[in-house]
Amino acid sequence: MLFLGILLHGICYDFFFVSGQIFTDHKAGEKIQSAAQGLITLATYGVGMLIGFRLAGLIYDQNALDAGGTCLAKYLDHSGSHCRGGSHFILAYF
């Protein structure tokens, strides 16, 4: 019963968002089509996604290196320390 509920939830969820985008495409003219899609996305996903994307952009801008560079080395350094911390947690508690 639980599996059936999860399966139906996925189908209904996708149907709701896809049908909303198709409806918006048909109702909005070509001049405002992208603005209408942005508005329906904000309405369906909520303001939390807007705030999250804004914060993610600010964090990315603070951590990006100069033009032409990448922040891969910085990312790998941080991810390595998180992996070490995670392995210590697993060894300590299991």
PDB file of C-alpha atoms in Angstrom:
ATOM      1  CA  MET A   1       0.000   0.000   0.000  1.00  0.00           C
ATOM      2  CA  LEU A   2       2.831   2.364   0.841  1.00  0.00           C
ATOM      3  CA  PHE A   3       4.622   1.612  -2.436  1.00  0.00           C
ATOM      4  CA  LEU A   4       1.401   2.305  -4.373  1.00  0.00           C
ATOM      5  CA  GLY A   5       1.029   5.644  -2.563  1.00  0.00           C
ATOM      6  CA  ILE A   6       4.601   6.628  -3.409  1.00  0.00           C
ATOM      7  CA  LEU A   7       4.092   5.622  -7.045  1.00  0.00           C
ATOM      8  CA  LEU A   8       0.860   7.621  -7.360  1.00  0.00           C
ATOM      9  CA  HIS A   9       2.443  10.603  -5.633  1.00  0.00           C
ATOM     10  CA  GLY A  10       5.216  10.711  -8.236  1.00  0.00           C
ATOM     11  CA  ILE A  11       2.784  10.512 -11.138  1.00  0.00           C
ATOM     12  CA  CYS A  12       0.483  13.188  -9.695  1.00  0.00           C
ATOM     13  CA  TYR A  13       3.396  15.444  -8.812  1.00  0.00           C
ATOM     14  CA  ASP A  14       4.815  15.282 -12.346  1.00  0.00           C
ATOM     15  CA  PHE A  15       1.402  15.695 -13.927  1.00  0.00           C
ATOM     16  CA  PHE A  16       0.712  18.810 -11.875  1.00  0.00           C
ATOM     17  CA  PHE A  17       3.943  20.592 -12.785  1.00  0.00           C
ATOM     18  CA  VAL A  18       4.098  19.521 -16.427  1.00  0.00           C
ATOM     19  CA  SER A  19       0.456  20.374 -17.088  1.00  0.00           C
ATOM     20  CA  GLY A  20       0.979  23.756 -15.426  1.00  0.00           C
ATOM     21  CA  GLN A  21       3.930  24.533 -17.680  1.00  0.00           C
ATOM     22  CA  ILE A  22       2.033  23.434 -20.804  1.00  0.00           C
ATOM     23  CA  PHE A  23      -0.990  25.536 -19.808  1.00  0.00           C
ATOM     24  CA  THR A  24       1.258  28.547 -19.214  1.00  0.00           C
ATOM     25  CA  ASP A  25       2.913  28.077 -22.615  1.00  0.00           C
ATOM     26  CA  HIS A  26      -0.453  28.101 -24.370  1.00  0.00           C
ATOM     27  CA  LYS A  27      -1.958  31.040 -22.470  1.00  0.00           C
ATOM     28  CA  ALA A  28       1.036  33.398 -22.439  1.00  0.00           C
ATOM     29  CA  GLY A  29       2.149  35.135 -25.587  1.00  0.00           C
ATOM     30  CA  GLU A  30       5.675  34.856 -26.913  1.00  0.00           C
ATOM     31  CA  LYS A  31       6.626  38.241 -25.442  1.00  0.00           C
ATOM     32  CA  ILE A  32       5.924  37.210 -21.856  1.00  0.00           C
ATOM     33  CA  GLN A  33       6.326  33.441 -22.084  1.00  0.00           C
ATOM     34  CA  SER A  34       9.581  33.226 -20.123  1.00  0.00           C
ATOM     35  CA  ALA A  35       8.286  35.621 -17.443  1.00  0.00           C
ATOM     36  CA  ALA A  36       5.099  33.555 -17.119  1.00  0.00           C
ATOM     37  CA  GLN A  37       7.106  30.349 -16.745  1.00  0.00           C
ATOM     38  CA  GLY A  38       9.222  32.004 -14.059  1.00  0.00           C
ATOM     39  CA  LEU A  39       6.092  33.133 -12.240  1.00  0.00           C
ATOM     40  CA  ILE A  40       4.459  29.697 -12.311  1.00  0.00           C
ATOM     41  CA  THR A  41       7.700  28.135 -11.103  1.00  0.00           C
ATOM     42  CA  LEU A  42       7.792  30.595  -8.196  1.00  0.00           C
ATOM     43  CA  ALA A  43       4.130  29.885  -7.438  1.00  0.00           C
ATOM     44  CA  THR A  44       4.490  26.098  -7.478  1.00  0.00           C
ATOM     45  CA  TYR A  45       7.909  25.622  -5.875  1.00  0.00           C
ATOM     46  CA  GLY A  46       7.596  28.508  -3.427  1.00  0.00           C
ATOM     47  CA  VAL A  47       9.662  31.400  -2.195  1.00  0.00           C
ATOM     48  CA  GLY A  48      12.092  29.039  -0.453  1.00  0.00           C
ATOM     49  CA  MET A  49      13.564  28.021  -3.788  1.00  0.00           C
ATOM     50  CA  LEU A  50      13.980  31.686  -4.749  1.00  0.00           C
ATOM     51  CA  ILE A  51      15.796  32.449  -1.494  1.00  0.00           C
ATOM     52  CA  GLY A  52      17.888  29.278  -1.783  1.00  0.00           C
ATOM     53  CA  PHE A  53      19.048  30.084  -5.314  1.00  0.00           C
ATOM     54  CA  ARG A  54      19.876  33.652  -4.279  1.00  0.00           C
ATOM     55  CA  LEU A  55      21.943  32.453  -1.312  1.00  0.00           C
ATOM     56  CA  ALA A  56      23.647  29.796  -3.430  1.00  0.00           C
ATOM     57  CA  GLY A  57      24.645  32.481  -5.941  1.00  0.00           C
ATOM     58  CA  LEU A  58      26.081  34.679  -3.179  1.00  0.00           C
ATOM     59  CA  ILE A  59      28.031  31.775  -1.699  1.00  0.00           C
ATOM     60  CA  TYR A  60      29.342  30.814  -5.138  1.00  0.00           C
ATOM     61  CA  ASP A  61      30.422  34.397  -5.820  1.00  0.00           C
ATOM     62  CA  GLN A  62      32.317  34.535  -2.531  1.00  0.00           C
ATOM     63  CA  ASN A  63      34.131  31.262  -3.164  1.00  0.00           C
ATOM     64  CA  ALA A  64      34.896  31.544  -6.878  1.00  0.00           C
ATOM     65  CA  LEU A  65      38.457  32.357  -7.826  1.00  0.00           C
ATOM     66  CA  ASP A  66      39.675  34.969 -10.286  1.00  0.00           C
ATOM     67  CA  ALA A  67      38.586  34.950 -13.919  1.00  0.00           C
ATOM     68  CA  GLY A  68      39.790  31.868 -15.726  1.00  0.00           C
ATOM     69  CA  GLY A  69      40.279  29.903 -12.507  1.00  0.00           C
ATOM     70  CA  THR A  70      38.084  27.311 -10.939  1.00  0.00           C
ATOM     71  CA  CYS A  71      37.206  26.535  -7.386  1.00  0.00           C
ATOM     72  CA  LEU A  72      37.772  22.788  -7.888  1.00  0.00           C
ATOM     73  CA  ALA A  73      40.865  22.654  -5.668  1.00  0.00           C
ATOM     74  CA  LYS A  74      39.019  24.430  -2.865  1.00  0.00           C
ATOM     75  CA  TYR A  75      36.041  22.082  -3.283  1.00  0.00           C
ATOM     76  CA  LEU A  76      38.221  18.988  -3.236  1.00  0.00           C
ATOM     77  CA  ASP A  77      39.979  20.211  -0.095  1.00  0.00           C
ATOM     78  CA  HIS A  78      36.653  20.757   1.708  1.00  0.00           C
ATOM     79  CA  SER A  79      35.109  17.524   0.456  1.00  0.00           C
ATOM     80  CA  GLY A  80      38.166  15.577   1.591  1.00  0.00           C
ATOM     81  CA  SER A  81      37.865  16.959   5.110  1.00  0.00           C
ATOM     82  CA  HIS A  82      34.152  16.070   5.163  1.00  0.00           C
ATOM     83  CA  CYS A  83      34.920  12.520   4.029  1.00  0.00           C
ATOM     84  CA  ARG A  84      37.512  12.154   6.779  1.00  0.00           C
ATOM     85  CA  GLY A  85      35.049  13.480   9.342  1.00  0.00           C
ATOM     86  CA  GLY A  86      32.340  11.134   8.089  1.00  0.00           C
ATOM     87  CA  SER A  87      34.622   8.113   8.261  1.00  0.00           C
ATOM     88  CA  HIS A  88      35.604   9.032  11.843  1.00  0.00           C
ATOM     89  CA  PHE A  89      31.912   9.248  12.738  1.00  0.00           C
ATOM     90  CA  ILE A  90      31.179   5.843  11.214  1.00  0.00           C
ATOM     91  CA  LEU A  91      34.146   4.214  12.960  1.00  0.00           C
ATOM     92  CA  ALA A  92      33.286   5.775  16.310  1.00  0.00           C
ATOM     93  CA  TYR A  93      29.588   4.883  16.368  1.00  0.00           C
ATOM     94  CA  PHE A  94      29.426   1.588  14.512  1.00  0.00           C
TER      95      PHE A  94
END
